[in-house]
């Protein structure tokens, strides 16, 4: 079994245990947050990201799934809606179809969301129509680091 190290990261305006800023939500501008990695392994080749609604009736309902982002210390915010980005990253199928879909719980409710970043030692050969389950299955054994933060909206 491969030991997975903790990947530390932060997003401007978003803190673990805090609240999602309006601009990152479906009730605001629905912009993907900038993700700044603090201790990225030099062995990492690519990054993968998921955003899940932990309070949704469908367990861990996925809002965003992206993989094959080149291993860099910054994933820029406001990523466009495309299957394949200029960077080589692929956005799969989630609540956001080939795009980021920020938190948007039903009116007058509050949900918890988990943003997770994975540092991988490879490029994944997945179809752009893949979902989180397929991403995680393909990444198994290739995850060098993993970090997450949870916030409410």
PDB file of C-alpha atoms in Angstrom:
ATOM      1  CA  UNK A   1       0.000   0.000   0.000  1.00  0.00           C
ATOM      2  CA  UNK A   2       1.338   3.416  -0.992  1.00  0.00           C
ATOM      3  CA  UNK A   3       1.341   6.009   1.771  1.00  0.00           C
ATOM      4  CA  UNK A   4      -0.346   9.234   0.689  1.00  0.00           C
ATOM      5  CA  UNK A   5       1.148  12.469   2.002  1.00  0.00           C
ATOM      6  CA  UNK A   6      -0.960  15.491   2.916  1.00  0.00           C
ATOM      7  CA  UNK A   7      -1.167  18.175   0.241  1.00  0.00           C
ATOM      8  CA  UNK A   8      -1.568  21.614   1.762  1.00  0.00           C
ATOM      9  CA  UNK A   9      -3.360  24.277  -0.243  1.00  0.00           C
ATOM     10  CA  UNK A  10      -5.496  27.355   0.128  1.00  0.00           C
ATOM     11  CA  UNK A  11      -7.930  29.372  -1.952  1.00  0.00           C
ATOM     12  CA  UNK A  12      -8.278  33.151  -1.613  1.00  0.00           C
ATOM     13  CA  UNK A  13     -11.301  33.935   0.555  1.00  0.00           C
ATOM     14  CA  UNK A  14     -12.015  30.261   1.313  1.00  0.00           C
ATOM     15  CA  UNK A  15     -10.921  28.662   4.574  1.00  0.00           C
ATOM     16  CA  UNK A  16     -11.360  25.187   5.969  1.00  0.00           C
ATOM     17  CA  UNK A  17     -14.445  25.272   8.181  1.00  0.00           C
ATOM     18  CA  UNK A  18     -15.479  28.643   6.763  1.00  0.00           C
ATOM     19  CA  UNK A  19     -18.018  29.751   4.164  1.00  0.00           C
ATOM     20  CA  UNK A  20     -17.759  29.700   0.403  1.00  0.00           C
ATOM     21  CA  UNK A  21     -17.443  33.234  -0.959  1.00  0.00           C
ATOM     22  CA  UNK A  22     -20.445  34.188  -3.109  1.00  0.00           C
ATOM     23  CA  UNK A  23     -18.382  34.427  -6.311  1.00  0.00           C
ATOM     24  CA  UNK A  24     -17.495  30.718  -6.105  1.00  0.00           C
ATOM     25  CA  UNK A  25     -21.153  29.662  -5.880  1.00  0.00           C
ATOM     26  CA  UNK A  26     -24.081  29.035  -8.202  1.00  0.00           C
ATOM     27  CA  UNK A  27     -25.805  31.955  -6.483  1.00  0.00           C
ATOM     28  CA  UNK A  28     -22.922  34.259  -7.421  1.00  0.00           C
ATOM     29  CA  UNK A  29     -20.599  34.296 -10.436  1.00  0.00           C
ATOM     30  CA  UNK A  30     -20.011  30.505 -10.266  1.00  0.00           C
ATOM     31  CA  UNK A  31     -16.252  30.951 -10.721  1.00  0.00           C
ATOM     32  CA  UNK A  32     -13.849  28.153  -9.857  1.00  0.00           C
ATOM     33  CA  UNK A  33     -11.530  29.248  -7.049  1.00  0.00           C
ATOM     34  CA  UNK A  34      -7.817  29.770  -7.496  1.00  0.00           C
ATOM     35  CA  UNK A  35      -6.015  26.923  -5.733  1.00  0.00           C
ATOM     36  CA  UNK A  36      -2.538  27.653  -4.344  1.00  0.00           C
ATOM     37  CA  UNK A  37      -0.542  24.558  -3.425  1.00  0.00           C
ATOM     38  CA  UNK A  38       1.915  24.946  -0.587  1.00  0.00           C
ATOM     39  CA  UNK A  39       3.940  21.727  -0.501  1.00  0.00           C
ATOM     40  CA  UNK A  40       3.572  20.081  -3.907  1.00  0.00           C
ATOM     41  CA  UNK A  41       5.843  17.062  -4.324  1.00  0.00           C
ATOM     42  CA  UNK A  42       8.500  17.427  -7.019  1.00  0.00           C
ATOM     43  CA  UNK A  43       7.478  13.907  -8.110  1.00  0.00           C
ATOM     44  CA  UNK A  44       3.969  15.064  -9.050  1.00  0.00           C
ATOM     45  CA  UNK A  45       3.166  15.087 -12.769  1.00  0.00           C
ATOM     46  CA  UNK A  46      -0.497  16.102 -12.700  1.00  0.00           C
ATOM     47  CA  UNK A  47      -3.224  17.341 -10.371  1.00  0.00           C
ATOM     48  CA  UNK A  48      -6.847  16.295 -10.017  1.00  0.00           C
ATOM     49  CA  UNK A  49      -9.631  18.182  -8.246  1.00  0.00           C
ATOM     50  CA  UNK A  50     -13.094  17.272  -6.994  1.00  0.00           C
ATOM     51  CA  UNK A  51     -15.828  19.331  -5.345  1.00  0.00           C
ATOM     52  CA  UNK A  52     -18.520  17.416  -3.464  1.00  0.00           C
ATOM     53  CA  UNK A  53     -21.707  18.371  -1.622  1.00  0.00           C
ATOM     54  CA  UNK A  54     -21.494  16.420   1.627  1.00  0.00           C
ATOM     55  CA  UNK A  55     -25.050  17.388   2.681  1.00  0.00           C
ATOM     56  CA  UNK A  56     -26.831  16.338  -0.518  1.00  0.00           C
ATOM     57  CA  UNK A  57     -29.311  13.441  -0.263  1.00  0.00           C
ATOM     58  CA  UNK A  58     -27.168  11.639  -2.858  1.00  0.00           C
ATOM     59  CA  UNK A  59     -24.079  10.815  -0.794  1.00  0.00           C
ATOM     60  CA  UNK A  60     -21.124  13.091  -1.686  1.00  0.00           C
ATOM     61  CA  UNK A  61     -22.852  14.553  -4.751  1.00  0.00           C
ATOM     62  CA  UNK A  62     -20.097  15.716  -7.110  1.00  0.00           C
ATOM     63  CA  UNK A  63     -20.128  19.285  -8.417  1.00  0.00           C
ATOM     64  CA  UNK A  64     -16.769  19.334 -10.230  1.00  0.00           C
ATOM     65  CA  UNK A  65     -14.194  16.849 -11.394  1.00  0.00           C
ATOM     66  CA  UNK A  66     -10.966  17.753 -13.193  1.00  0.00           C
ATOM     67  CA  UNK A  67      -7.745  15.809 -13.861  1.00  0.00           C
ATOM     68  CA  UNK A  68      -4.466  16.004 -15.793  1.00  0.00           C
ATOM     69  CA  UNK A  69      -3.816  19.587 -14.751  1.00  0.00           C
ATOM     70  CA  UNK A  70      -0.010  19.950 -15.034  1.00  0.00           C
ATOM     71  CA  UNK A  71       1.675  19.821 -11.620  1.00  0.00           C
ATOM     72  CA  UNK A  72       2.134  23.510 -10.755  1.00  0.00           C
ATOM     73  CA  UNK A  73       1.831  25.434  -7.547  1.00  0.00           C
ATOM     74  CA  UNK A  74      -1.234  27.349  -8.773  1.00  0.00           C
ATOM     75  CA  UNK A  75      -4.425  26.192 -10.445  1.00  0.00           C
ATOM     76  CA  UNK A  76      -5.883  29.438 -11.750  1.00  0.00           C
ATOM     77  CA  UNK A  77      -9.415  30.444 -10.862  1.00  0.00           C
ATOM     78  CA  UNK A  78     -12.264  31.153 -13.280  1.00  0.00           C
ATOM     79  CA  UNK A  79     -11.526  28.128 -15.468  1.00  0.00           C
ATOM     80  CA  UNK A  80     -13.630  28.112 -18.661  1.00  0.00           C
ATOM     81  CA  UNK A  81     -16.318  25.575 -19.524  1.00  0.00           C
ATOM     82  CA  UNK A  82     -14.526  23.087 -21.791  1.00  0.00           C
ATOM     83  CA  UNK A  83     -13.840  19.376 -21.791  1.00  0.00           C
ATOM     84  CA  UNK A  84     -10.143  19.977 -22.412  1.00  0.00           C
ATOM     85  CA  UNK A  85      -8.404  23.117 -21.223  1.00  0.00           C
ATOM     86  CA  UNK A  86      -5.361  24.741 -22.841  1.00  0.00           C
ATOM     87  CA  UNK A  87      -3.249  23.394 -19.975  1.00  0.00           C
ATOM     88  CA  UNK A  88      -4.124  19.823 -20.969  1.00  0.00           C
ATOM     89  CA  UNK A  89      -6.491  19.386 -18.034  1.00  0.00           C
ATOM     90  CA  UNK A  90      -9.775  17.563 -18.576  1.00  0.00           C
ATOM     91  CA  UNK A  91     -13.047  18.490 -16.886  1.00  0.00           C
ATOM     92  CA  UNK A  92     -15.311  15.478 -16.623  1.00  0.00           C
ATOM     93  CA  UNK A  93     -18.954  14.910 -15.883  1.00  0.00           C
ATOM     94  CA  UNK A  94     -20.465  16.007 -12.582  1.00  0.00           C
ATOM     95  CA  UNK A  95     -23.237  18.455 -11.702  1.00  0.00           C
ATOM     96  CA  UNK A  96     -21.022  20.694 -13.822  1.00  0.00           C
ATOM     97  CA  UNK A  97     -20.869  19.098 -17.278  1.00  0.00           C
ATOM     98  CA  UNK A  98     -17.231  19.672 -18.314  1.00  0.00           C
ATOM     99  CA  UNK A  99     -17.058  22.677 -16.023  1.00  0.00           C
ATOM    100  CA  UNK A 100     -17.019  23.913 -12.461  1.00  0.00           C
ATOM    101  CA  UNK A 101     -20.455  24.102 -10.822  1.00  0.00           C
ATOM    102  CA  UNK A 102     -20.201  25.840  -7.485  1.00  0.00           C
ATOM    103  CA  UNK A 103     -22.241  25.305  -4.347  1.00  0.00           C
ATOM    104  CA  UNK A 104     -25.964  25.907  -4.821  1.00  0.00           C
ATOM    105  CA  UNK A 105     -28.070  24.279  -2.109  1.00  0.00           C
ATOM    106  CA  UNK A 106     -31.850  24.593  -2.139  1.00  0.00           C
ATOM    107  CA  UNK A 107     -33.124  27.974  -0.919  1.00  0.00           C
ATOM    108  CA  UNK A 108     -33.037  28.523   2.849  1.00  0.00           C
ATOM    109  CA  UNK A 109     -30.727  25.549   3.435  1.00  0.00           C
ATOM    110  CA  UNK A 110     -27.033  25.285   4.202  1.00  0.00           C
ATOM    111  CA  UNK A 111     -24.814  22.521   2.823  1.00  0.00           C
ATOM    112  CA  UNK A 112     -21.220  21.451   3.488  1.00  0.00           C
ATOM    113  CA  UNK A 113     -18.877  21.134   0.511  1.00  0.00           C
ATOM    114  CA  UNK A 114     -15.482  19.465   0.257  1.00  0.00           C
ATOM    115  CA  UNK A 115     -12.844  20.612  -2.224  1.00  0.00           C
ATOM    116  CA  UNK A 116     -10.130  17.972  -2.676  1.00  0.00           C
ATOM    117  CA  UNK A 117      -6.867  18.210  -4.612  1.00  0.00           C
ATOM    118  CA  UNK A 118      -4.815  15.153  -5.574  1.00  0.00           C
ATOM    119  CA  UNK A 119      -1.173  15.182  -6.737  1.00  0.00           C
ATOM    120  CA  UNK A 120      -0.569  12.238  -9.081  1.00  0.00           C
ATOM    121  CA  UNK A 121       2.581  10.627 -10.439  1.00  0.00           C
ATOM    122  CA  UNK A 122       1.074  10.139 -13.918  1.00  0.00           C
ATOM    123  CA  UNK A 123      -1.198  11.419 -16.670  1.00  0.00           C
ATOM    124  CA  UNK A 124      -4.577   9.666 -16.658  1.00  0.00           C
ATOM    125  CA  UNK A 125      -5.971   8.307 -19.930  1.00  0.00           C
ATOM    126  CA  UNK A 126      -9.634   8.875 -19.156  1.00  0.00           C
ATOM    127  CA  UNK A 127     -12.474   9.912 -21.449  1.00  0.00           C
ATOM    128  CA  UNK A 128     -13.741  13.449 -20.877  1.00  0.00           C
ATOM    129  CA  UNK A 129     -17.086  11.793 -20.111  1.00  0.00           C
ATOM    130  CA  UNK A 130     -15.674  10.163 -16.983  1.00  0.00           C
ATOM    131  CA  UNK A 131     -17.087  10.835 -13.533  1.00  0.00           C
ATOM    132  CA  UNK A 132     -15.495  10.985 -10.078  1.00  0.00           C
ATOM    133  CA  UNK A 133     -15.734   7.243  -9.474  1.00  0.00           C
ATOM    134  CA  UNK A 134     -13.765   6.456 -12.641  1.00  0.00           C
ATOM    135  CA  UNK A 135     -11.216   9.181 -11.864  1.00  0.00           C
ATOM    136  CA  UNK A 136     -10.566   7.806  -8.385  1.00  0.00           C
ATOM    137  CA  UNK A 137     -10.320   4.228  -9.680  1.00  0.00           C
ATOM    138  CA  UNK A 138      -7.764   5.274 -12.321  1.00  0.00           C
ATOM    139  CA  UNK A 139      -5.822   7.356  -9.784  1.00  0.00           C
ATOM    140  CA  UNK A 140      -5.557   4.512  -7.276  1.00  0.00           C
ATOM    141  CA  UNK A 141      -1.902   3.691  -6.691  1.00  0.00           C
ATOM    142  CA  UNK A 142      -0.820   6.978  -8.328  1.00  0.00           C
ATOM    143  CA  UNK A 143      -1.841   9.463  -5.617  1.00  0.00           C
ATOM    144  CA  UNK A 144       1.270  10.982  -4.036  1.00  0.00           C
ATOM    145  CA  UNK A 145      -0.538  13.643  -2.009  1.00  0.00           C
ATOM    146  CA  UNK A 146      -4.106  14.535  -1.143  1.00  0.00           C
ATOM    147  CA  UNK A 147      -5.574  17.530   0.633  1.00  0.00           C
ATOM    148  CA  UNK A 148      -9.046  18.875   1.204  1.00  0.00           C
ATOM    149  CA  UNK A 149     -10.932  21.706   2.775  1.00  0.00           C
ATOM    150  CA  UNK A 150     -14.555  21.800   3.802  1.00  0.00           C
ATOM    151  CA  UNK A 151     -16.715  24.901   3.819  1.00  0.00           C
ATOM    152  CA  UNK A 152     -20.395  25.748   4.003  1.00  0.00           C
ATOM    153  CA  UNK A 153     -22.808  27.638   1.826  1.00  0.00           C
TER     154      UNK A 153
END
